[in-house]
């Protein structure tokens, strides 16, 4: 990869190009055993479905800002995408959100069956750790750190804890601080991994890493709130997924209303941008263009 984060010519084209490279790498990394063609098909169905690859992009572009190893960032970002996809497969199951549509196509358990979907999710989780283990562009110590970061993001301090809290979310009187904590777990944790993986690959110092953590926290909260807004304001075709799964739950949208939620979203994005500035990221950087594209609300009519 030759693109750097400070290049400003045709940013949309450059983002599309990097996303295409992520998709190619995901394809290369996800090829499984010939003995399990149905499992391979389920993995490809979910992992290679059209997506914005926001987490890998953040990892790659932040690494590029500090002249880190882009190949290492690519694989670290692909590991995040594998975990993210696994979490979507599980989240869509009948015992969870019971969704029919994801990324504009049938959910994995409907396209195949529940047992294949579960096994595809487990295979993706397992493969993510294998990808990190084979990232030989960085030191063994860095690979151990990335493994630790991913383990925390996935486990009882991250996605799994957040999913449990979300399933138990029946207290519509919960305050905003509680909802933010749930959002930080179920969504923010994997952003933490993606951003801190870049910090580790670039060997950033403690102060820089703290700015990365603040950026990650704010962008994760913003991402979840945007998702909640889309769930309420968009059709299934516009959103590309099953909607109205948060009715009856305590969400920031339910607490703040549409106007208040959009104000809160702008606050998260402002704080994330301030963290990037403190980190020394240029105003015309590609990472900022990527964030702007990700958080542009489509016309909902």
CSV table of C-alpha atoms in Angstrom, one decimal:
chain,number,residue,atom,x,y,z
A,1,UNK,CA,0.0,0.0,0.0
A,2,UNK,CA,1.4,3.4,-1.0
A,3,UNK,CA,-1.4,5.7,0.1
A,4,UNK,CA,-0.6,7.8,3.2
A,5,UNK,CA,-3.0,9.6,5.5
A,6,UNK,CA,-1.9,13.0,4.5
A,7,UNK,CA,-2.7,12.7,0.8
A,8,UNK,CA,-5.7,14.8,0.1
A,9,UNK,CA,-6.3,14.4,-3.7
A,10,UNK,CA,-9.6,12.6,-4.3
A,11,UNK,CA,-10.1,11.3,-0.8
A,12,UNK,CA,-13.2,9.4,-1.7
A,13,UNK,CA,-11.3,7.5,-4.4
A,14,UNK,CA,-8.5,6.7,-2.0
A,15,UNK,CA,-10.9,5.5,0.7
A,16,UNK,CA,-12.6,3.2,-1.8
A,17,UNK,CA,-9.2,1.9,-2.9
A,18,UNK,CA,-8.1,1.1,0.6
A,19,UNK,CA,-11.5,-0.5,1.3
A,20,UNK,CA,-11.1,-2.7,-1.8
A,21,UNK,CA,-7.6,-3.8,-0.6
A,22,UNK,CA,-9.2,-4.7,2.8
A,23,UNK,CA,-11.8,-6.8,1.0
A,24,UNK,CA,-9.1,-8.6,-1.0
A,25,UNK,CA,-7.1,-9.3,2.1
A,26,UNK,CA,-10.2,-10.6,3.9
A,27,UNK,CA,-10.8,-13.0,1.1
A,28,UNK,CA,-7.2,-14.2,1.2
A,29,UNK,CA,-7.3,-14.6,5.0
A,30,UNK,CA,-10.6,-16.3,5.3
A,31,UNK,CA,-10.2,-19.3,2.9
A,32,UNK,CA,-10.8,-22.4,4.9
A,33,UNK,CA,-10.6,-26.1,4.6
A,34,UNK,CA,-11.9,-27.8,1.4
A,35,UNK,CA,-13.5,-30.3,3.8
A,36,UNK,CA,-16.1,-27.8,4.9
A,37,UNK,CA,-17.5,-26.0,1.8
A,38,UNK,CA,-20.8,-25.1,3.5
A,39,UNK,CA,-18.9,-23.5,6.4
A,40,UNK,CA,-16.7,-21.6,3.9
A,41,UNK,CA,-19.7,-20.4,2.1
A,42,UNK,CA,-21.3,-19.1,5.3
A,43,UNK,CA,-18.1,-17.3,6.3
A,44,UNK,CA,-17.8,-15.7,2.8
A,45,UNK,CA,-21.5,-14.7,2.9
A,46,UNK,CA,-21.1,-12.8,6.1
A,47,UNK,CA,-17.5,-11.6,6.0
A,48,UNK,CA,-17.4,-10.5,2.4
A,49,UNK,CA,-20.9,-8.9,2.2
A,50,UNK,CA,-20.8,-5.2,1.3
A,51,UNK,CA,-19.6,-3.2,4.2
A,52,UNK,CA,-17.8,0.1,4.9
A,53,UNK,CA,-14.9,-1.6,6.8
A,54,UNK,CA,-14.8,1.4,9.1
A,55,UNK,CA,-12.7,-0.4,11.8
A,56,UNK,CA,-9.9,-1.6,9.5
A,57,UNK,CA,-9.9,1.8,7.8
A,58,UNK,CA,-9.3,3.6,11.1
A,59,UNK,CA,-6.5,1.1,12.0
A,60,UNK,CA,-4.8,1.5,8.7
A,61,UNK,CA,-5.2,5.3,8.3
A,62,UNK,CA,-4.0,6.0,11.9
A,63,UNK,CA,-1.0,3.8,11.3
A,64,UNK,CA,-0.3,5.7,8.1
A,65,UNK,CA,-0.4,9.0,10.0
A,66,UNK,CA,2.6,7.9,12.1
A,67,UNK,CA,4.5,6.0,9.3
A,68,UNK,CA,3.8,2.6,10.8
A,69,UNK,CA,3.8,-0.7,9.0
A,70,UNK,CA,0.7,-0.7,6.8
A,71,UNK,CA,0.7,-4.5,6.1
A,72,UNK,CA,0.6,-5.1,9.9
A,73,UNK,CA,-2.2,-2.6,10.2
A,74,UNK,CA,-4.1,-4.2,7.4
A,75,UNK,CA,-4.0,-7.6,9.1
A,76,UNK,CA,-4.8,-6.1,12.5
A,77,UNK,CA,-7.7,-4.3,10.9
A,78,UNK,CA,-8.9,-7.5,9.2
A,79,UNK,CA,-8.9,-9.3,12.5
A,80,UNK,CA,-11.2,-6.6,13.8
A,81,UNK,CA,-13.5,-7.0,10.9
A,82,UNK,CA,-13.6,-10.8,11.4
A,83,UNK,CA,-14.6,-10.3,15.1
A,84,UNK,CA,-17.1,-7.6,14.1
A,85,UNK,CA,-18.7,-10.0,11.5
A,86,UNK,CA,-18.8,-12.8,14.1
A,87,UNK,CA,-20.6,-10.5,16.5
A,88,UNK,CA,-23.1,-9.6,13.8
A,89,UNK,CA,-23.8,-13.3,13.0
A,90,UNK,CA,-24.5,-14.0,16.7
A,91,UNK,CA,-26.5,-10.8,17.2
A,92,UNK,CA,-28.8,-11.7,14.4
A,93,UNK,CA,-29.7,-15.2,15.7
A,94,UNK,CA,-33.3,-15.9,16.8
A,95,UNK,CA,-32.1,-16.2,20.4
A,96,UNK,CA,-30.7,-12.6,20.2
A,97,UNK,CA,-32.2,-10.0,17.9
A,98,UNK,CA,-33.9,-12.4,15.5
A,99,UNK,CA,-33.0,-10.4,12.4
A,100,UNK,CA,-33.7,-11.2,8.8
A,101,UNK,CA,-31.5,-8.7,7.0
A,102,UNK,CA,-27.8,-7.6,7.4
A,103,UNK,CA,-25.7,-5.5,5.0
A,104,UNK,CA,-28.5,-5.7,2.5
A,105,UNK,CA,-28.6,-9.5,2.3
A,106,UNK,CA,-30.2,-12.4,4.3
A,107,UNK,CA,-28.7,-13.0,7.7
A,108,UNK,CA,-26.4,-16.0,7.9
A,109,UNK,CA,-28.7,-18.2,9.9
A,110,UNK,CA,-31.5,-17.7,7.3
A,111,UNK,CA,-29.2,-18.1,4.3
A,112,UNK,CA,-27.8,-21.3,5.8
A,113,UNK,CA,-29.0,-22.5,9.2
A,114,UNK,CA,-28.5,-21.6,12.8
A,115,UNK,CA,-25.8,-24.3,13.5
A,116,UNK,CA,-23.8,-23.3,10.5
A,117,UNK,CA,-24.1,-19.6,11.4
A,118,UNK,CA,-22.9,-20.2,15.0
A,119,UNK,CA,-19.9,-22.3,13.7
A,120,UNK,CA,-19.1,-19.6,11.1
A,121,UNK,CA,-19.0,-17.0,13.9
A,122,UNK,CA,-16.7,-19.2,16.1
A,123,UNK,CA,-14.4,-19.9,13.1
A,124,UNK,CA,-14.1,-16.1,12.4
A,125,UNK,CA,-13.3,-15.4,16.0
A,126,UNK,CA,-10.7,-18.1,16.0
A,127,UNK,CA,-9.2,-17.0,12.7
A,128,UNK,CA,-8.8,-13.4,14.0
A,129,UNK,CA,-6.3,-14.6,16.6
A,130,UNK,CA,-4.5,-16.6,14.0
A,131,UNK,CA,-4.1,-13.6,11.8
A,132,UNK,CA,-2.5,-11.6,14.6
A,133,UNK,CA,-0.2,-14.5,15.5
A,134,UNK,CA,1.1,-14.5,11.9
A,135,UNK,CA,1.6,-10.7,11.6
A,136,UNK,CA,5.4,-11.0,11.4
A,137,UNK,CA,6.0,-7.4,10.4
A,138,UNK,CA,5.9,-6.5,14.1
A,139,UNK,CA,7.7,-7.9,17.1
A,140,UNK,CA,6.6,-10.9,19.1
A,141,UNK,CA,5.9,-8.5,22.0
A,142,UNK,CA,3.6,-6.4,19.8
A,143,UNK,CA,1.8,-9.5,18.7
A,144,UNK,CA,1.2,-10.5,22.3
A,145,UNK,CA,-0.1,-7.0,23.0
A,146,UNK,CA,-2.5,-7.1,20.0
A,147,UNK,CA,-3.8,-10.5,21.2
A,148,UNK,CA,-4.4,-9.0,24.7
A,149,UNK,CA,-6.2,-6.0,23.2
A,150,UNK,CA,-8.4,-8.2,21.0
A,151,UNK,CA,-9.1,-10.6,23.9
A,152,UNK,CA,-10.3,-7.7,26.1
A,153,UNK,CA,-12.4,-6.3,23.3
A,154,UNK,CA,-14.2,-9.6,22.6
A,155,UNK,CA,-14.6,-11.0,26.2
A,156,UNK,CA,-16.3,-10.2,29.4
A,157,UNK,CA,-14.8,-6.7,29.4
A,158,UNK,CA,-16.0,-5.9,25.9
A,159,UNK,CA,-18.4,-7.3,23.3
A,160,UNK,CA,-19.8,-10.2,25.2
A,161,UNK,CA,-20.4,-8.2,28.3
A,162,UNK,CA,-22.1,-5.5,26.2
A,163,UNK,CA,-24.3,-8.1,24.4
A,164,UNK,CA,-25.4,-9.5,27.8
A,165,UNK,CA,-26.2,-6.0,29.0
A,166,UNK,CA,-28.1,-5.3,25.8
A,167,UNK,CA,-30.2,-8.4,26.1
A,168,UNK,CA,-31.0,-7.5,29.7
A,169,UNK,CA,-31.9,-3.9,28.7
A,170,UNK,CA,-35.5,-3.7,29.8
A,171,UNK,CA,-35.1,-0.8,32.2
A,172,UNK,CA,-36.3,2.1,30.1
A,173,UNK,CA,-35.7,4.4,33.0
A,174,UNK,CA,-31.9,3.9,32.9
A,175,UNK,CA,-29.9,7.1,32.7
A,176,UNK,CA,-27.6,8.3,29.9
A,177,UNK,CA,-24.4,7.3,31.8
A,178,UNK,CA,-25.6,3.6,32.1
A,179,UNK,CA,-26.6,3.5,28.4
A,180,UNK,CA,-23.2,5.0,27.4
A,181,UNK,CA,-21.5,2.3,29.5
A,182,UNK,CA,-23.4,-0.4,27.6
A,183,UNK,CA,-22.6,1.2,24.3
A,184,UNK,CA,-18.9,1.5,25.2
A,185,UNK,CA,-18.9,-2.3,25.8
A,186,UNK,CA,-21.0,-3.6,22.9
A,187,UNK,CA,-19.7,-1.3,20.3
A,188,UNK,CA,-16.8,0.8,21.6
A,189,UNK,CA,-14.6,-2.1,22.6
A,190,UNK,CA,-13.8,-3.2,19.1
A,191,UNK,CA,-13.0,0.4,18.2
A,192,UNK,CA,-10.6,0.4,21.2
A,193,UNK,CA,-8.8,-2.6,19.8
A,194,UNK,CA,-8.6,-1.1,16.2
A,195,UNK,CA,-7.2,2.2,17.4
A,196,UNK,CA,-4.9,0.9,20.1
A,197,UNK,CA,-3.6,-1.7,17.7
A,198,UNK,CA,-2.5,1.1,15.4
A,199,UNK,CA,-0.9,2.9,18.4
A,200,UNK,CA,1.0,-0.3,19.3
A,201,UNK,CA,2.1,-0.9,15.7
A,202,UNK,CA,3.5,2.6,15.6
A,203,UNK,CA,5.0,2.4,19.0
A,204,UNK,CA,3.3,5.6,20.2
A,205,UNK,CA,4.2,6.9,23.6
A,206,UNK,CA,1.9,6.9,26.7
A,207,UNK,CA,0.6,10.4,26.1
A,208,UNK,CA,-0.2,9.7,22.4
A,209,UNK,CA,-1.8,6.4,23.3
A,210,UNK,CA,-4.0,8.2,25.8
A,211,UNK,CA,-5.2,10.5,23.0
A,212,UNK,CA,-5.9,7.4,20.9
A,213,UNK,CA,-8.0,6.0,23.7
A,214,UNK,CA,-10.0,9.2,24.0
A,215,UNK,CA,-10.5,9.3,20.2
A,216,UNK,CA,-11.6,5.6,20.3
A,217,UNK,CA,-14.0,6.1,23.2
A,218,UNK,CA,-15.7,9.0,21.5
A,219,UNK,CA,-15.9,7.6,18.0
A,220,UNK,CA,-17.3,4.3,19.4
A,221,UNK,CA,-20.1,6.1,21.2
A,222,UNK,CA,-20.8,8.2,18.1
A,223,UNK,CA,-21.0,5.1,16.0
A,224,UNK,CA,-23.5,3.4,18.2
A,225,UNK,CA,-25.7,6.5,18.5
A,226,UNK,CA,-25.6,6.9,14.7
A,227,UNK,CA,-26.7,3.3,14.4
A,228,UNK,CA,-29.6,4.0,16.8
A,229,UNK,CA,-30.7,7.0,14.8
A,230,UNK,CA,-30.6,5.0,11.6
A,231,UNK,CA,-32.7,2.3,13.2
A,232,UNK,CA,-35.4,4.8,13.9
A,233,UNK,CA,-35.2,7.1,10.9
A,234,UNK,CA,-34.4,4.8,8.0
A,235,UNK,CA,-36.2,2.0,6.2
A,236,UNK,CA,-34.7,-1.5,6.1
A,237,UNK,CA,-33.6,-0.9,2.5
A,238,UNK,CA,-31.9,2.3,3.5
A,239,UNK,CA,-30.3,0.8,6.6
A,240,UNK,CA,-29.5,-2.5,4.9
A,241,UNK,CA,-30.5,-4.4,8.0
A,242,UNK,CA,-33.5,-5.3,10.1
A,243,UNK,CA,-34.7,-2.2,12.0
A,244,UNK,CA,-36.8,-1.5,15.1
A,245,UNK,CA,-34.9,-4.0,17.3
A,246,UNK,CA,-34.4,-1.4,20.1
A,247,UNK,CA,-38.1,-0.6,20.8
A,248,UNK,CA,-38.7,-0.9,24.6
A,249,UNK,CA,-35.0,-0.6,25.4
A,250,UNK,CA,-33.2,2.3,27.1
A,251,UNK,CA,-31.2,4.0,24.4
A,252,UNK,CA,-29.8,7.5,24.1
A,253,UNK,CA,-32.3,8.2,21.3
A,254,UNK,CA,-35.2,7.2,23.6
A,255,UNK,CA,-33.8,9.4,26.4
A,256,UNK,CA,-32.9,12.4,24.3
A,257,UNK,CA,-35.3,12.3,21.4
A,258,UNK,CA,-34.2,12.8,17.8
A,259,UNK,CA,-33.0,16.4,18.3
A,260,UNK,CA,-31.2,15.8,21.5
A,261,UNK,CA,-29.6,12.6,20.1
A,262,UNK,CA,-28.2,14.5,17.1
A,263,UNK,CA,-26.8,17.1,19.4
A,264,UNK,CA,-25.2,14.4,21.5
A,265,UNK,CA,-23.8,12.8,18.4
A,266,UNK,CA,-22.2,16.1,17.3
A,267,UNK,CA,-20.7,16.4,20.7
A,268,UNK,CA,-19.1,12.9,20.5
A,269,UNK,CA,-17.7,13.7,17.0
A,270,UNK,CA,-16.3,17.1,18.2
A,271,UNK,CA,-14.6,15.3,21.1
A,272,UNK,CA,-13.2,12.7,18.8
A,273,UNK,CA,-11.9,15.4,16.5
A,274,UNK,CA,-10.3,17.2,19.4
A,275,UNK,CA,-8.5,14.0,20.4
A,276,UNK,CA,-7.1,13.7,16.8
A,277,UNK,CA,-5.9,17.3,17.0
A,278,UNK,CA,-4.2,16.6,20.3
A,279,UNK,CA,-2.6,13.5,18.7
A,280,UNK,CA,-1.2,15.7,16.0
A,281,UNK,CA,-3.4,14.5,13.1
A,282,UNK,CA,-3.6,17.0,10.3
A,283,UNK,CA,-6.9,18.7,9.5
A,284,UNK,CA,-6.7,17.5,5.9
A,285,UNK,CA,-5.9,13.9,6.8
A,286,UNK,CA,-7.6,11.0,5.1
A,287,UNK,CA,-8.8,9.7,8.5
A,288,UNK,CA,-10.9,12.8,9.0
A,289,UNK,CA,-12.4,12.4,5.5
A,290,UNK,CA,-13.2,8.8,6.4
A,291,UNK,CA,-15.0,9.8,9.6
A,292,UNK,CA,-16.9,12.6,7.7
A,293,UNK,CA,-18.1,10.0,5.1
A,294,UNK,CA,-19.1,7.5,7.8
A,295,UNK,CA,-21.1,9.9,9.8
A,296,UNK,CA,-23.0,11.6,6.9
A,297,UNK,CA,-26.7,10.8,7.6
A,298,UNK,CA,-28.4,9.7,4.4
A,299,UNK,CA,-31.5,11.5,3.2
A,300,UNK,CA,-34.3,9.7,5.0
A,301,UNK,CA,-37.1,11.5,3.1
